[in-house]
Coordinates of C-alpha atoms and ligand atoms in Angstrom, one line a residue:
X3 CA 4.2 -0.9 55.6
X4 CA 2.9 2.1 57.5
X5 CA 6.1 2.4 59.6
X6 CA 8.0 3.3 56.4
X7 CA 8.8 6.7 55.2
X8 CA 8.0 7.9 51.7
X9 CA 11.6 7.3 50.7
X10 CA 11.5 3.7 52.0
X11 CA 8.1 3.0 50.4
X12 CA 9.5 4.3 47.1
X13 CA 12.3 1.8 47.4
X14 CA 10.0 -1.0 48.4
X15 CA 7.7 -0.4 45.4
X16 CA 10.7 -0.3 43.1
X17 CA 11.8 -3.7 44.5
X18 CA 8.2 -5.0 44.2
X19 CA 8.0 -5.9 47.9
X20 CA 4.3 -5.0 47.7
X21 CA 2.0 -3.6 45.1
X22 CA 0.5 -0.1 44.9
X23 CA -2.9 -1.7 45.5
X24 CA -1.8 -3.5 48.6
X25 CA -0.3 -0.3 49.9
X26 CA -3.4 1.8 49.2
X27 CA -5.6 -0.9 50.8
X28 CA -3.4 -1.0 53.9
X29 CA -3.6 2.8 54.5
X30 CA -7.4 2.9 53.7
X31 CA -7.9 0.1 56.2
X32 CA -5.9 2.0 58.8
X33 CA -8.1 5.0 58.2
X34 CA -11.2 2.8 58.6
X35 CA -9.8 1.4 61.8
X36 CA -8.7 4.6 63.5
X37 CA -10.4 7.6 62.0
X38 CA -13.7 7.2 63.8
X39 CA -11.8 8.2 67.0
X40 CA -9.3 10.6 65.4
X41 CA -11.5 12.4 62.9
X42 CA -8.5 13.4 60.8
X43 CA -10.3 13.1 57.5
X44 CA -13.3 15.1 56.3
X45 CA -13.5 13.0 53.1
X46 CA -12.0 9.6 52.3
X47 CA -11.7 8.9 48.6
X48 CA -11.6 5.1 48.9
X49 CA -12.9 4.1 45.5
X50 CA -10.8 6.7 43.6
X51 CA -7.7 5.8 45.5
X52 CA -8.1 2.1 44.8
X53 CA -8.7 2.8 41.1
X54 CA -5.6 5.0 40.9
X55 CA -3.6 2.4 42.8
X56 CA -4.5 -0.3 40.2
X57 CA -3.5 2.1 37.4
X58 CA -0.3 2.8 39.2
X59 CA 0.5 -1.0 39.3
X60 CA -0.1 -1.1 35.6
X61 CA 2.3 1.8 35.0
X62 CA 4.9 0.1 37.2
X63 CA 4.6 -3.1 35.2
X64 CA 5.2 -1.3 31.9
X65 CA 8.1 0.7 33.4
X66 CA 6.3 4.0 32.9
X67 CA 6.3 4.9 36.5
X68 CA 8.0 7.7 38.4
X69 CA 9.6 7.1 41.8
X70 CA 6.4 8.2 43.5
X71 CA 3.9 6.3 41.3
X72 CA 1.3 4.8 43.6
X73 CA 2.4 6.4 46.9
X74 CA -0.6 7.6 48.8
X75 CA -0.9 11.0 50.4
X76 CA -3.6 13.1 51.9
X77 CA -4.5 16.8 51.1
X78 CA -5.6 19.4 53.6
X79 CA -9.2 20.2 52.7
X80 CA -8.1 23.7 51.7
X81 CA -6.6 22.6 48.4
X82 CA -9.1 22.4 45.5
X83 CA -9.5 18.9 44.2
X84 CA -11.4 18.4 41.0
X85 CA -14.7 16.4 41.4
X86 CA -14.1 16.0 45.2
X87 CA -15.6 18.2 47.9
X88 CA -13.3 21.0 49.0
X89 CA -14.9 22.3 52.2
X90 CA -12.2 24.3 54.0
X91 CA -13.9 22.8 57.1
X92 CA -16.7 25.3 56.7
X93 CA -20.5 24.9 56.4
X94 CA -20.1 27.7 53.8
X95 CA -18.3 25.2 51.4
X96 CA -19.8 21.9 52.7
X97 CA -21.5 21.5 49.2
X98 CA -18.6 22.8 47.1
X99 CA -17.2 20.4 44.5
X100 CA -14.2 22.1 42.9
X101 CA -14.2 22.1 39.1
X102 CA -10.4 22.2 39.0
X103 CA -7.3 21.1 40.8
X104 CA -5.0 23.4 42.8
X105 CA -1.5 23.6 41.3
X106 CA -0.1 21.6 44.3
X107 CA -2.7 18.8 43.7
X108 CA -2.1 18.8 40.0
X109 CA 1.7 18.7 40.3
X110 CA 1.6 15.9 42.9
X111 CA -0.8 13.9 40.7
X112 CA 1.6 14.3 37.8
X113 CA 4.4 12.9 39.9
X114 CA 2.2 9.8 40.5
X115 CA 1.0 10.3 44.1
X116 CA -2.5 9.1 44.8
X117 CA -4.9 10.8 47.1
X118 CA -6.5 8.9 50.1
X119 CA -8.7 11.9 51.1
X120 CA -9.0 15.4 52.4
X121 CA -8.0 16.2 55.9
X122 CA -9.7 18.0 58.7
X123 CA -8.6 21.6 59.6
X124 CA -9.7 24.7 61.4
X125 CA -12.4 26.5 59.5
X126 CA -10.7 28.5 56.7
X127 CA -7.4 27.7 58.4
X128 CA -8.2 30.0 61.3
X129 CA -7.2 28.4 64.6
X130 CA -4.4 26.7 66.5
X131 CA -6.3 23.6 67.8
X132 CA -8.5 22.3 65.0
X133 CA -11.5 23.0 67.1
X134 CA -13.1 25.5 64.8
X135 CA -13.9 22.8 62.1
X136 CA -17.5 22.5 61.0
X137 CA -16.9 18.7 61.0
X138 CA -15.9 18.6 64.7
X139 CA -12.5 18.7 66.3
X140 CA -9.9 16.0 65.6
X141 CA -8.0 14.2 68.3
X142 CA -4.3 14.0 69.1
X143 CA -3.2 10.4 68.6
X144 CA -0.8 10.7 71.6
X145 CA -3.7 11.3 73.9
X146 CA -7.2 11.6 72.4
X147 CA -8.3 14.1 75.1
X148 CA -5.9 16.6 73.6
X149 CA -5.9 18.8 70.6
X150 CA -3.6 18.0 67.6
X151 CA -2.8 21.7 67.0
X152 CA -4.0 23.6 64.0
X153 CA -4.9 24.6 61.5
X154 CA -3.5 21.6 59.6
X155 CA -4.4 19.2 62.5
X156 CA -5.9 16.5 60.3
X157 CA -2.8 16.3 58.1
X158 CA -0.6 16.1 61.2
X159 CA -2.7 13.3 62.7
X160 CA -2.8 11.4 59.4
X161 CA 1.0 11.3 59.3
X162 CA 1.5 10.8 63.1
X163 CA -1.0 7.9 63.3
X164 CA 0.4 6.5 60.0
X165 CA -2.9 6.8 58.2
X166 CA -0.9 8.3 55.3
X167 CA 2.9 8.5 54.7
X168 CA 2.7 12.2 53.9
X169 CA 0.3 15.1 53.6
X170 CA 0.0 18.6 52.5
X171 CA -0.7 21.5 54.8
X172 CA -0.8 25.3 54.7
X173 CA 0.9 27.8 57.1
X174 CA -0.3 31.4 57.5
X175 CA 1.0 31.9 61.0
X176 CA 2.2 28.4 62.0
X177 CA -0.4 25.9 60.8
X178 CA 2.1 23.4 59.4
X179 CA 4.7 23.7 62.1
X180 CA 2.5 23.9 65.2
X181 CA 0.4 20.7 64.6
X182 CA 3.6 19.0 63.4
X183 CA 5.2 19.7 66.8
X184 CA 2.2 18.7 68.8
X185 CA 1.8 15.4 66.9
X186 CA 5.5 14.5 66.7
X187 CA 6.1 14.8 63.0
X188 CA 8.2 17.0 60.6
X189 CA 6.6 19.9 58.8
X190 CA 8.0 22.6 56.5
X191 CA 6.6 26.0 55.7
X192 CA 8.5 27.0 52.5
X193 CA 9.5 30.5 51.6
X194 CA 6.5 32.7 50.6
X195 CA 6.2 32.2 46.8
X196 CA 8.0 28.9 46.6
X197 CA 4.7 26.8 46.4
X198 CA 1.8 28.1 44.2
X199 CA -1.2 29.4 46.0
X200 CA -3.4 28.8 42.9
X201 CA -6.4 26.7 44.0
X202 CA -5.4 26.9 47.7
X203 CA -8.4 28.6 49.4
X204 CA -7.2 32.1 50.5
X205 CA -7.1 33.1 54.2
X206 CA -4.4 35.9 54.3
X207 CA -2.8 36.1 50.9
X208 CA 0.4 37.8 51.9
X209 CA 1.1 35.1 54.4
X210 CA -0.4 31.8 53.2
X211 CA 2.0 29.1 52.0
X212 CA 1.5 25.5 51.3
X213 CA 4.0 22.9 52.3
X214 CA 4.8 19.2 53.2
X215 CA 4.1 17.3 56.4
X216 CA 5.8 13.8 56.8
X217 CA 7.7 11.6 59.2
X218 CA 11.2 12.9 58.2
X219 CA 13.0 15.9 56.8
X220 CA 14.0 13.7 53.9
X221 CA 10.4 13.0 53.0
X222 CA 9.6 16.7 53.3
X223 CA 12.4 17.4 50.8
X224 CA 10.9 14.8 48.4
X225 CA 7.4 16.2 48.8
X226 CA 8.6 19.8 48.4
X227 CA 10.3 18.9 45.1
X228 CA 7.0 17.6 43.9
X229 CA 4.9 20.6 45.1
X230 CA 7.2 23.6 44.4
X231 CA 7.9 25.6 41.3
X232 CA 6.9 28.6 39.3
X233 CA 3.2 29.0 38.5
X234 CA 2.1 31.8 36.1
X235 CA -1.4 31.6 37.8
X236 CA 0.0 32.9 41.1
X237 CA 1.3 36.4 40.8
X238 CA 3.6 36.0 43.8
X239 CA 5.1 32.8 42.6
X240 CA 8.9 32.6 42.7
X241 CA 10.3 32.2 39.2
X242 CA 13.4 30.0 39.8
X243 CA 14.1 26.3 39.3
X244 CA 13.4 24.1 42.3
X245 CA 16.7 22.8 43.8
X246 CA 17.2 19.0 44.3
X247 CA 16.5 19.3 48.0
X248 CA 16.6 15.5 48.6
X249 CA 20.2 15.5 47.3
X250 CA 21.4 18.7 48.9
X251 CA 20.3 17.6 52.4
X252 CA 22.8 14.7 52.3
X253 CA 25.8 17.0 51.9
X254 CA 27.9 17.2 55.1
X255 CA 27.2 20.1 57.5
X256 CA 30.3 22.2 57.2
X257 CA 31.0 25.0 59.7
X258 CA 27.3 25.5 60.2
X259 CA 26.5 28.6 62.3
X260 CA 23.3 28.2 64.3
X261 CA 21.7 31.4 65.7
X262 CA 19.9 31.2 69.0
X263 CA 17.7 34.3 69.4
X264 CA 17.6 35.4 73.0
X265 CA 14.0 36.4 72.6
X266 CA 13.1 32.8 71.9
X267 CA 14.9 31.5 74.9
X268 CA 14.0 34.2 77.5
X269 CA 10.7 32.8 78.7
X270 CA 11.0 29.1 77.9
X271 CA 9.8 26.5 80.4
X272 CA 12.7 24.6 82.0
X273 CA 11.6 21.4 80.2
X274 CA 11.5 23.0 76.8
X275 CA 14.9 24.6 77.4
X276 CA 16.5 21.3 78.4
X277 CA 15.1 19.6 75.2
X278 CA 16.5 22.4 73.0
X279 CA 19.9 22.3 74.7
X280 CA 20.0 18.6 73.8
X281 CA 19.2 19.5 70.1
X282 CA 22.1 22.0 70.3
X283 CA 24.4 19.3 71.6
X284 CA 23.6 17.0 68.7
X285 CA 24.2 19.8 66.2
X286 CA 27.4 20.7 67.9
X287 CA 28.6 17.1 67.7
X288 CA 28.2 17.5 63.9
X289 CA 30.5 20.5 63.9
X290 CA 28.0 23.3 64.3
X291 CA 28.9 26.5 66.0
X292 CA 26.3 28.2 68.2
X293 CA 25.9 32.0 68.3
X294 CA 23.5 34.2 70.2
X295 CA 21.5 36.6 68.0
X296 CA 18.7 39.0 68.7
X297 CA 15.4 39.7 67.0
X298 CA 14.2 42.7 69.0
X299 CA 10.9 43.2 67.1
X300 CA 9.9 39.6 67.7
X301 CA 7.5 40.3 70.6
X302 CA 5.4 42.5 68.2
X303 CA 4.7 39.6 65.8
X304 CA 1.5 38.2 67.3
X305 CA -0.4 41.6 67.5
X306 CA 0.8 42.6 64.1
X307 CA -0.2 39.2 62.7
X308 CA -3.7 39.5 63.9
X309 CA -4.1 42.9 62.3
X310 CA -2.7 41.8 58.9
X311 CA -4.2 38.3 58.8
X312 CA -7.7 39.6 59.9
X313 CA -7.6 42.4 57.4
X314 CA -6.7 40.1 54.5
X315 CA -9.3 37.5 55.5
X316 CA -12.1 40.0 55.7
X317 CA -11.3 41.0 52.1
X318 CA -10.8 37.4 50.9
X319 CA -13.9 36.0 52.5
X320 CA -16.2 38.7 51.1
X321 CA -16.6 36.4 48.0
X322 CA -18.8 34.0 50.0
X323 CA -22.0 35.9 49.5
X324 CA -24.6 33.1 48.9
X325 CA -24.8 34.1 45.2
X326 CA -22.0 32.4 43.3
X327 CA -21.2 29.2 45.1
X328 CA -21.2 27.7 48.6
X329 CA -23.9 27.9 51.2
X330 CA -27.1 29.9 50.5
X331 CA -29.8 30.5 53.2
X332 CA -33.3 29.2 52.8
X333 CA -36.0 31.5 51.2
X334 CA -34.2 34.9 51.2
X335 CA -36.5 37.9 51.4
X336 CA -34.3 40.2 49.3
X337 CA -30.7 40.6 48.3
X338 CA -29.5 42.0 51.6
X339 CA -31.3 39.2 53.5
X340 CA -29.6 36.7 51.2
X341 CA -26.1 38.2 52.0
X342 CA -26.7 38.6 55.7
X343 CA -28.3 35.2 56.5
X344 CA -26.0 33.2 54.1
X345 CA -23.0 34.6 55.9
X346 CA -24.4 34.5 59.4
X347 CA -25.5 30.8 59.0
X348 CA -22.5 29.7 56.8
X349 CA -19.5 31.0 58.9
X350 CA -18.5 29.8 62.4
X351 CA -17.7 32.1 65.3
X352 CA -13.9 32.4 64.9
X353 CA -14.2 33.2 61.2
X354 CA -16.8 35.9 62.0
X355 CA -14.6 37.3 64.7
X356 CA -11.7 37.7 62.2
X357 CA -13.9 39.2 59.5
X358 CA -15.3 41.8 61.9
X359 CA -11.8 42.6 63.3
X360 CA -10.4 42.9 59.8
X361 CA -13.3 45.0 58.4
X362 CA -12.7 47.4 61.3
X363 CA -9.0 47.8 60.8
X364 CA -9.5 48.3 57.1
X365 CA -12.2 50.9 57.5
X366 CA -11.4 54.4 56.3
X367 CA -10.7 56.0 59.7
X368 CA -8.5 53.2 61.0
X369 CA -6.6 52.0 57.9
X370 CA -3.4 54.0 58.5
X371 CA -3.5 53.5 62.3
X372 CA -3.7 49.7 62.0
X373 CA -3.0 48.1 58.7
X374 CA -0.4 50.5 57.4
X375 CA 1.3 50.5 60.8
X376 CA 1.2 46.8 61.0
X377 CA 2.9 46.5 57.6
X378 CA 5.7 48.8 58.8
X379 CA 6.3 46.7 61.9
X380 CA 6.3 43.7 59.6
X381 CA 9.3 45.3 57.8
X382 CA 11.1 45.7 61.1
X383 CA 10.7 42.0 61.9
X384 CA 12.0 41.1 58.4
X385 CA 15.0 43.4 59.0
X386 CA 15.8 41.7 62.3
X387 CA 16.0 38.4 60.6
X388 CA 18.0 39.8 57.7
X389 CA 20.6 41.1 60.2
X390 CA 20.7 37.9 62.1
X391 CA 21.3 36.0 58.8
X392 CA 24.4 38.1 58.2
X393 CA 26.0 36.2 61.1
X394 CA 24.3 32.7 61.0
X395 CA 23.1 30.1 58.5
X396 CA 20.0 29.0 60.4
X397 CA 18.1 30.1 63.5
X398 CA 17.0 27.5 66.1
X399 CA 14.2 27.9 68.7
X400 CA 11.1 26.1 69.9
X401 CA 8.1 25.6 67.7
X402 CA 5.6 25.7 70.5
X403 CA 5.7 27.0 74.1
X404 CA 4.2 23.7 75.6
X405 CA 2.9 20.4 74.4
X406 CA -0.7 19.7 73.3
X407 CA -3.5 21.1 75.5
X408 CA -6.9 19.7 76.4
X409 CA -9.7 19.9 73.9
X410 CA -11.9 22.9 75.0
X411 CA -9.2 24.3 77.3
X412 CA -8.5 27.5 75.3
X413 CA -11.6 27.7 73.0
X414 CA -13.3 30.3 75.1
X415 CA -10.2 32.5 75.3
X416 CA -9.1 33.6 71.9
X417 CA -6.1 35.5 73.2
X418 CA -4.7 32.5 75.0
X419 CA -5.2 30.5 71.7
X420 CA -3.5 33.2 69.6
X421 CA -0.4 33.1 72.0
X422 CA 0.2 29.5 71.0
X423 CA 1.7 30.8 67.8
X424 CA 4.1 33.1 69.5
X425 CA 7.2 31.3 68.0
X426 CA 5.9 30.5 64.5
X427 CA 4.3 33.8 63.3
X428 CA 7.5 35.8 62.8
X429 CA 8.7 33.5 59.9
X430 CA 5.4 34.2 58.0
X431 CA 5.8 37.9 58.7
X432 CA 9.2 37.9 57.0
X433 CA 8.3 35.3 54.4
X434 CA 11.0 32.9 55.6
X435 CA 11.2 29.1 55.3
X436 CA 10.8 27.4 58.6
X437 CA 10.5 23.8 59.8
X438 CA 9.5 21.9 62.9
X439 CA 11.0 18.6 63.8
X440 CA 10.3 16.2 66.7
X441 CA 13.0 16.5 69.4
X442 CA 11.6 15.0 72.7
X443 CA 8.7 14.8 75.0
X444 CA 7.3 16.8 77.9
X445 CA 5.0 14.7 80.1
X446 CA 5.0 12.0 77.5
X447 CA 3.8 14.4 74.7
X448 CA 5.9 15.4 71.7
X449 CA 7.2 18.9 71.1
X450 CA 9.2 20.4 68.2
X451 CA 12.3 22.3 67.5
X452 CA 12.0 25.0 64.9
X453 CA 14.6 25.8 62.3
X454 CA 14.3 29.1 60.4
X455 CA 16.3 29.8 57.3
X456 CA 17.1 32.7 55.0
X457 CA 14.8 33.4 52.1
X458 CA 14.7 30.5 49.6
X459 CA 17.1 28.4 51.7
X460 CA 14.7 25.5 52.4
X461 CA 17.7 23.3 51.5
X462 CA 19.7 24.6 54.5
X463 CA 17.0 23.9 57.2
X464 CA 16.1 20.6 55.6
X465 CA 19.8 19.6 55.6
X466 CA 20.2 20.5 59.3
X467 CA 17.0 18.6 60.2
X468 CA 18.1 15.6 58.1
X469 CA 21.5 15.4 59.9
X470 CA 19.7 15.7 63.2
X471 CA 17.4 12.9 62.3
X472 CA 20.4 10.7 61.2
X473 CA 21.5 10.9 64.8
X474 CA 18.2 10.7 66.7
X475 CA 15.0 8.7 66.2
X476 CA 12.2 10.9 67.7
X477 CA 10.7 11.1 64.2
X478 CA 10.3 7.3 64.1
X479 CA 8.2 7.1 67.2
X480 CA 4.6 6.1 66.9
X481 CA 1.8 6.8 69.4
X482 CA 0.8 3.7 71.4
X483 CA -2.9 3.5 70.4
X484 CA -2.1 3.3 66.7
X485 CA 0.9 1.0 66.4
Ligands
LIG7 N1 -3.2 29.9 64.4 C1 -3.0 31.0 63.5 C2 -4.4 31.6 63.2 O1 -5.3 31.3 63.9 C3 -2.4 30.6 62.2 C4 -3.2 29.8 61.3 C5 -2.6 29.4 60.1 O2 -1.3 29.3 60.0 N2 -3.4 29.0 59.1 O3 -4.5 32.5 62.4

């Protein structure tokens, strides 16, 4: 069962090839078997999942089911889940049981999906390797001495090791696409505003976006249909009906124009270049035309991101003060001691680094020089893309510069770690939808090709990825240790 995509599982359930209970038990057993090594889950909701699966079988017997009733998924532990711990992989929220569901969680529940558990991640989604988690790093199923990427590392592993057929992630600067690439799965960051941020713990509010992670583009389309939509509780939510992505992706690719930004190809390793040239050949064979484009402000995206994201995180994380909820230090002497020690003891090193950096750039003397300047450069990046999309339908490039690296290899050098997101951050800066799909191996490890689309054109990049996946089978490969 675990080899199947969500779309195949939906068909199997409709044909009664197995029950929802058998399906949930199968995935829970796989988690029990493999997760001691992989550490992809912070919380496994076994009893609840089994109870929901039984209920799903009843609904299917009485024909009250939707297509997804009884299909198990996992949620990144950044999405609030009612009655279940939502830790954001931080000591600060280790004891936090959310009193409500995030909109994404609620919508997927209404569609009939059941939850296997909450997945590991970098603390407050800050990181590119999943090593900043309070619950310990998780391991890449292709080689357990390597990182899975981050921050949605647990969700990427869950799908890659077939511990869940699909999962949710969030992407502020690459956290869906980068781990998807390093674990060999498909992941989509939707347009900013397409998926509600209500109940999704905030990191950098002008960049954060939730999205699907699954084996195939078709599954991402199905999951996005379930997650997306206007939400009056998110002031930046996009008020338009959600297109039928899973239908649109099947339409033929006609006269598709693929843009190759020279800034993405200039410094590529020869191995990565070769892999991307093969992707281009496949797309050309479907009738695509390839055009060189330029995104001159692209090299500024990493420094600008670390000003904007850190500033916004320093403001968002000020709510964790030891007073309202979350971690509180033992025996505070006075109010200041309560604030200082709760935050000192509750946050990890990377989170503190970002808060300090952000507080500095937002301080009165530096605000114009850093934050305002960064917002201006952000506009330039968005304009570069807008210009490119006058000529092309989608942009193609790498998702990552290289395959997964060793655990511990970059953790003492934050700048090296930050440079891992060199290809993903620009899409967040401009709010654009972007997807990573598996497209080959370097030294036996998966890497991803990235497709970036114009605003609100998730359908376009999903369509291109779907056609690519009709002609290739990288997305069906499974790491050896977890067959
Ligand atoms: N790796 C980036 C960071 O550390 C992006 C994280 C994300 O997308 N949540 O901020």
